[in-house]
PDB file of C-alpha atoms in Angstrom:
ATOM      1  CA  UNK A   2      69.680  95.902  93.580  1.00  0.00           C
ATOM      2  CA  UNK A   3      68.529  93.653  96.378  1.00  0.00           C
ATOM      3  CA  UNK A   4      69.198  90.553  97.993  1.00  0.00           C
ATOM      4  CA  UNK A   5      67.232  87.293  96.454  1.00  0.00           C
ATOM      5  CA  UNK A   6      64.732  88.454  99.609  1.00  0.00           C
ATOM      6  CA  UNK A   7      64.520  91.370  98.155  1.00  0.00           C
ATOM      7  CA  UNK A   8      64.967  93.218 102.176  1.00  0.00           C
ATOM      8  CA  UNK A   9      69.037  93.989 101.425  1.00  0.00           C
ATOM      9  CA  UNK A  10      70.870  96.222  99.269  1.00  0.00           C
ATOM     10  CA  UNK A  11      73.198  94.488  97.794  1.00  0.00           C
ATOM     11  CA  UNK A  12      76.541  95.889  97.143  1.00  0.00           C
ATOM     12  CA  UNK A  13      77.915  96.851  93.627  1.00  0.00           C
ATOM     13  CA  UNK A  14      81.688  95.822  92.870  1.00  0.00           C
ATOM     14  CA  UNK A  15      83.032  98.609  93.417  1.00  0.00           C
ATOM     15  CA  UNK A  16      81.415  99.085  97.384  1.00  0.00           C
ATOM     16  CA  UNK A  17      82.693  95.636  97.665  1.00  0.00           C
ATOM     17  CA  UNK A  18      86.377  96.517  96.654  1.00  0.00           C
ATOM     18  CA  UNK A  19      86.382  99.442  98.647  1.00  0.00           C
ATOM     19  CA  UNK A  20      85.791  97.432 101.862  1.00  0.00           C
ATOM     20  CA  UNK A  21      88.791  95.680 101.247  1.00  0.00           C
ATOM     21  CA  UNK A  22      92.228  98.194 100.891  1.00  0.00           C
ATOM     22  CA  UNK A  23      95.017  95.583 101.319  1.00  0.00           C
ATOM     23  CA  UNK A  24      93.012  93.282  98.319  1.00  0.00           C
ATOM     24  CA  UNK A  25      93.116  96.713  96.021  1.00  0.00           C
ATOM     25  CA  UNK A  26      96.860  97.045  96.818  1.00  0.00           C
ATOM     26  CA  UNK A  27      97.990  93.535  95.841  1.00  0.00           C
ATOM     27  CA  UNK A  28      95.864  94.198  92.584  1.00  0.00           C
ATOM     28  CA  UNK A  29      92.807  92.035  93.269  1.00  0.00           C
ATOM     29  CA  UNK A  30      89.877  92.979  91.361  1.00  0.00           C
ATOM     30  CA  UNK A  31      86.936  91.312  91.909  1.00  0.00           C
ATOM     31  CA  UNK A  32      85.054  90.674  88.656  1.00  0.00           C
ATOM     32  CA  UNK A  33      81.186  89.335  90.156  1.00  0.00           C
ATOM     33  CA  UNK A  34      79.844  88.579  93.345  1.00  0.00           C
ATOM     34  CA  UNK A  35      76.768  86.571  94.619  1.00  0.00           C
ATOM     35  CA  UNK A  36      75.903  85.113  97.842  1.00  0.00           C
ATOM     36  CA  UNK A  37      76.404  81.597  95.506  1.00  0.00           C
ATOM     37  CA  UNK A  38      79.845  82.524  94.182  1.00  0.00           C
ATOM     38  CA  UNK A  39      82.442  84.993  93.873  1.00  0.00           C
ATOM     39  CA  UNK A  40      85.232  84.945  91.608  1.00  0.00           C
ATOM     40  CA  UNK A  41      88.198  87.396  91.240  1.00  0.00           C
ATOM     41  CA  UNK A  42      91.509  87.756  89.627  1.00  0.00           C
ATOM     42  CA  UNK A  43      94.848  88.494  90.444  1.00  0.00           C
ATOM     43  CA  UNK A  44      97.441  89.792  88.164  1.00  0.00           C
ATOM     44  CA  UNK A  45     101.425  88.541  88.323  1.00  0.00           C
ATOM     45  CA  UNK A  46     103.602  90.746  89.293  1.00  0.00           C
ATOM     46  CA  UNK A  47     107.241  90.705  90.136  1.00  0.00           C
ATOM     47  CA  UNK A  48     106.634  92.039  93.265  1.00  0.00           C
ATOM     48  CA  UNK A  49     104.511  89.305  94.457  1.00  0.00           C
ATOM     49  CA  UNK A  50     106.707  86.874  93.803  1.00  0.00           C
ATOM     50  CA  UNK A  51     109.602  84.919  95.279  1.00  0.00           C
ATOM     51  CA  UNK A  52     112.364  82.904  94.187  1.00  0.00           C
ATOM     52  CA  UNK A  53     112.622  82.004  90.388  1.00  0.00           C
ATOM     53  CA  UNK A  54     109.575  84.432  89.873  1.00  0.00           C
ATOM     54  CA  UNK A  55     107.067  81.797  91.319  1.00  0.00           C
ATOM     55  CA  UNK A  56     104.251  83.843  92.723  1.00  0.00           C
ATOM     56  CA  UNK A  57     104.311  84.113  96.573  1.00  0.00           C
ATOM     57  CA  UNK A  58     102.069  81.931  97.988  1.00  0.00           C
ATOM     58  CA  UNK A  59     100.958  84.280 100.824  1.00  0.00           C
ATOM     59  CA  UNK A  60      99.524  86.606  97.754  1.00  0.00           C
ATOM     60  CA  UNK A  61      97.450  83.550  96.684  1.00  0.00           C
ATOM     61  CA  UNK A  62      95.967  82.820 100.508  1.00  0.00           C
ATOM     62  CA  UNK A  63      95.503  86.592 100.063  1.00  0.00           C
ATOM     63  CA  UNK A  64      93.604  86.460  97.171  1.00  0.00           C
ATOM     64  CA  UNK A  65      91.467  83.119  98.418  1.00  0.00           C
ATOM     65  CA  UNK A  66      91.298  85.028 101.522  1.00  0.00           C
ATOM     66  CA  UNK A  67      89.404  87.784 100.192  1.00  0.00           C
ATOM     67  CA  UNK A  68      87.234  86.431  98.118  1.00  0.00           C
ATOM     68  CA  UNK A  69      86.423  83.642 100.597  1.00  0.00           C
ATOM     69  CA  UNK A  70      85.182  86.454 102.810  1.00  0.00           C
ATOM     70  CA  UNK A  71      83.188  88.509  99.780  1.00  0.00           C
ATOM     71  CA  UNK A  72      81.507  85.308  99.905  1.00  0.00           C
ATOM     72  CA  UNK A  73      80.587  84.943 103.405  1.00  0.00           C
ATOM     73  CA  UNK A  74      79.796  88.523 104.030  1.00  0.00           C
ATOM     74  CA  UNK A  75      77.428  87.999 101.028  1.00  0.00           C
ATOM     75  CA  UNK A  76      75.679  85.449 103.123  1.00  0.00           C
ATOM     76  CA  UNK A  77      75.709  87.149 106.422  1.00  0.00           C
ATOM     77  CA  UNK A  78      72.188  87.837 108.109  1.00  0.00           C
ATOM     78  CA  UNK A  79      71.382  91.752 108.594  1.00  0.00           C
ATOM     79  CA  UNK A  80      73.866  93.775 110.647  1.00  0.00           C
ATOM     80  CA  UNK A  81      76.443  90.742 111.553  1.00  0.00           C
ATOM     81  CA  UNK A  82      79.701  90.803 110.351  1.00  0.00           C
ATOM     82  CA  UNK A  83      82.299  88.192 109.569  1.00  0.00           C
ATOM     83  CA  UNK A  84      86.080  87.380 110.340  1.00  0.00           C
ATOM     84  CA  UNK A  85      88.370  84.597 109.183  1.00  0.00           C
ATOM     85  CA  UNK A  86      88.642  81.807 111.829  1.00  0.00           C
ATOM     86  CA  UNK A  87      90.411  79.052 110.068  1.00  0.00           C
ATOM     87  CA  UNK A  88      92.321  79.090 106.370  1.00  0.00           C
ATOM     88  CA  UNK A  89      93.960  75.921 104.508  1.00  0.00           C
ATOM     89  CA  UNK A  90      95.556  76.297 101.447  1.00  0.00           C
ATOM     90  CA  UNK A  91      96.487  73.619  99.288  1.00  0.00           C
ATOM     91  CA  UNK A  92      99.004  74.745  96.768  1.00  0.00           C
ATOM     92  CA  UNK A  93      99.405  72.887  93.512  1.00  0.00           C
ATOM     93  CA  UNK A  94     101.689  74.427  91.081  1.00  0.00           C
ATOM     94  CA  UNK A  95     103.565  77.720  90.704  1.00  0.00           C
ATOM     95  CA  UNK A  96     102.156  80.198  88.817  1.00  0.00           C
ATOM     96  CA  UNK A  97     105.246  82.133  86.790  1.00  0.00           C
ATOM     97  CA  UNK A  98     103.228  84.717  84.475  1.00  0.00           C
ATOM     98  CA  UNK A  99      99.796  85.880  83.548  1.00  0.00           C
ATOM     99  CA  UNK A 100      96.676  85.719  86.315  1.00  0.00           C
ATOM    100  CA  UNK A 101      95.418  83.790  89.051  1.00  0.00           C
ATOM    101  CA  UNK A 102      91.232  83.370  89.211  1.00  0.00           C
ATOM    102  CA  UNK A 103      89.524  82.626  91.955  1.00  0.00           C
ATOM    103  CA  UNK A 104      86.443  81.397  92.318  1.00  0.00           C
ATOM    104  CA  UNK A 105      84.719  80.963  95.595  1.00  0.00           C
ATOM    105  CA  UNK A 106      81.631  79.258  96.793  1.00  0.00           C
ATOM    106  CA  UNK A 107      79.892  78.716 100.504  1.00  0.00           C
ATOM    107  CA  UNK A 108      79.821  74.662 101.537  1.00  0.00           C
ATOM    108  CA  UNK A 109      78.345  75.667 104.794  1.00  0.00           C
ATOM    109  CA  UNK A 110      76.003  78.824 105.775  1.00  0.00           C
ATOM    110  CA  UNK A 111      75.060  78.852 109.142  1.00  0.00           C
ATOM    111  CA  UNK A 112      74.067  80.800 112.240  1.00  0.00           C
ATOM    112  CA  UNK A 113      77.491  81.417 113.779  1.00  0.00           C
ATOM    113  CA  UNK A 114      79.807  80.043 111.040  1.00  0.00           C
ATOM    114  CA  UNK A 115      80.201  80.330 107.273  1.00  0.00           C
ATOM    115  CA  UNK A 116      82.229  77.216 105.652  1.00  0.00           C
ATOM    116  CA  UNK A 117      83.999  78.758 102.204  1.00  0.00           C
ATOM    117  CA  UNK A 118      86.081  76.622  99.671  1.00  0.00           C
ATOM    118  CA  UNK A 119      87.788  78.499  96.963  1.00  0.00           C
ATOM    119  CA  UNK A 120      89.571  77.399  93.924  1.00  0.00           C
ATOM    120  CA  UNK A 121      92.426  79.206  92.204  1.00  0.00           C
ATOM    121  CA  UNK A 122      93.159  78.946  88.887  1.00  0.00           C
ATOM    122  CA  UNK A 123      95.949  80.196  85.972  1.00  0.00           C
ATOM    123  CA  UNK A 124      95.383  80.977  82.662  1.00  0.00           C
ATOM    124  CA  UNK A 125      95.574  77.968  81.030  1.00  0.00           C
ATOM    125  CA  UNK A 126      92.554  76.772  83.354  1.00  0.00           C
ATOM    126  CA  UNK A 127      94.530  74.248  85.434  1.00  0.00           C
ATOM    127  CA  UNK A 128      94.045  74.498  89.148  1.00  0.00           C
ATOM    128  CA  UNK A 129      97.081  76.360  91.340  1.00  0.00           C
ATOM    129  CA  UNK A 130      95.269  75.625  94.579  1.00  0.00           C
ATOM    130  CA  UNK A 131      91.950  75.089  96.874  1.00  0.00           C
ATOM    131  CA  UNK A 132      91.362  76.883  99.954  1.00  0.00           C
ATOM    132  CA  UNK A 133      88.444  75.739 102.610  1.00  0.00           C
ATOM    133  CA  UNK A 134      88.524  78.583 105.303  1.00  0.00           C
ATOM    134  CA  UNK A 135      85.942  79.101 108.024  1.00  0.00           C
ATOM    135  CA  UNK A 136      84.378  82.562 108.914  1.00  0.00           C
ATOM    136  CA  UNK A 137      82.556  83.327 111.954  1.00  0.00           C
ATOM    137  CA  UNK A 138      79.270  85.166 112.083  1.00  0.00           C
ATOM    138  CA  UNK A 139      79.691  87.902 114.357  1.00  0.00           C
ATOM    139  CA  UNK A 140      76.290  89.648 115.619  1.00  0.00           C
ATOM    140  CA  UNK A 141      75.441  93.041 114.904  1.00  0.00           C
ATOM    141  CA  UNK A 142      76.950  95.702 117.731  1.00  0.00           C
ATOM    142  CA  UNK A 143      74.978  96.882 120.553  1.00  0.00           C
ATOM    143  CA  UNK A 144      71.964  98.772 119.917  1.00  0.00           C
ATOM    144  CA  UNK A 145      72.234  98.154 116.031  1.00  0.00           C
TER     145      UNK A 145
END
C-alpha cells in the first residue's frame, strides 16, 4: 500500500501500533488510519481509573495523544518526524464502563507544524472530550 502519491509505503496497523509501546500498554488499539483520520479505542479498565471508577483523565489525553500523533505522522513529508508541542483537553463527562473512541482529524498540515483536533467518544455515542494539540515537523536527520 502507498500513500495517495503513490511514492510512500504506508504503514499497516499493526507497524503503526508497534511504534507506539506505552499506547499498547494502556490497551489502545488503533482500529484505521489515514492521513484524513484516525480513530482508535480504548477499553475501561479499573486500573485506569480514579476515584468512583471514573476513568483517569490522563489515560484519555493518552489516548487523544496518540492518535493525534498517528495522524500527524500520517501527514509528515518523507523522512521528518513529529513530536507533541502543545495538547488541550477538554473533558466533558466521566466515562464509568465500556470504551472510549477516538477519532482524530488534521485542521492544519503544514511545513513545520501539524494542527490535530480529536474527539473522544463512549459507547452510547455522546462526546467525553475534544483535544486540539499541535505537533511539530521535525526534518529528517543528517545525511538522511
Amino acid at each position: 500500500m502507498t500513500d495517495p502519491a503513490g511514492d510512500t509505503p504506508v504503514p499497516t496497523l499493526a507497524q503503526i501500533a508497534a511504534l507506539m509501546p506505552f499506547a499498547q500498554r494502556l490497551g489502545i488499539r488503533i482500529e484505521a488510519a489515514t492521513p484524513e483520520e484516525v480513530a482508535a479505542t480504548l477499553p475501561w479498565a479499573e486500573d485506569l481509573c480514579t476515584a468512583g471508577g471514573v476513568l483517569h483523565g490522563g489515560a484519555l489525553m493518552s489516548l487523544a495523544d496518540s492518535v493525534g500523533a498517528v495522524c500527524a505522522f500520517l501527514n509528515l513529508p518523507p523522512g521528518a518526524g513529529t513530536t507533541t508541542v502543545e495538547s488541550k483537553t477538554n473533558f466533558l463527562r466521566g466515562v464509568r464502563s465500556g470504551q472510549v473512541r477516538a477519532v482524530a482529524r488534521p485542521l492544519h498540515v503544514g511545513r513545520t507544524l501539524i494542527v490535530v483536533e480529536t474527539s473522544l467518544w463512549d459507547e452510547k455515542e455522546r462526546r467525553v472530550g475534544q483535544t486540539t494539540q499541535s505537533q511539530l515537523v521535525t526534518p529528517p536527520p543528517s545525511g538522511a
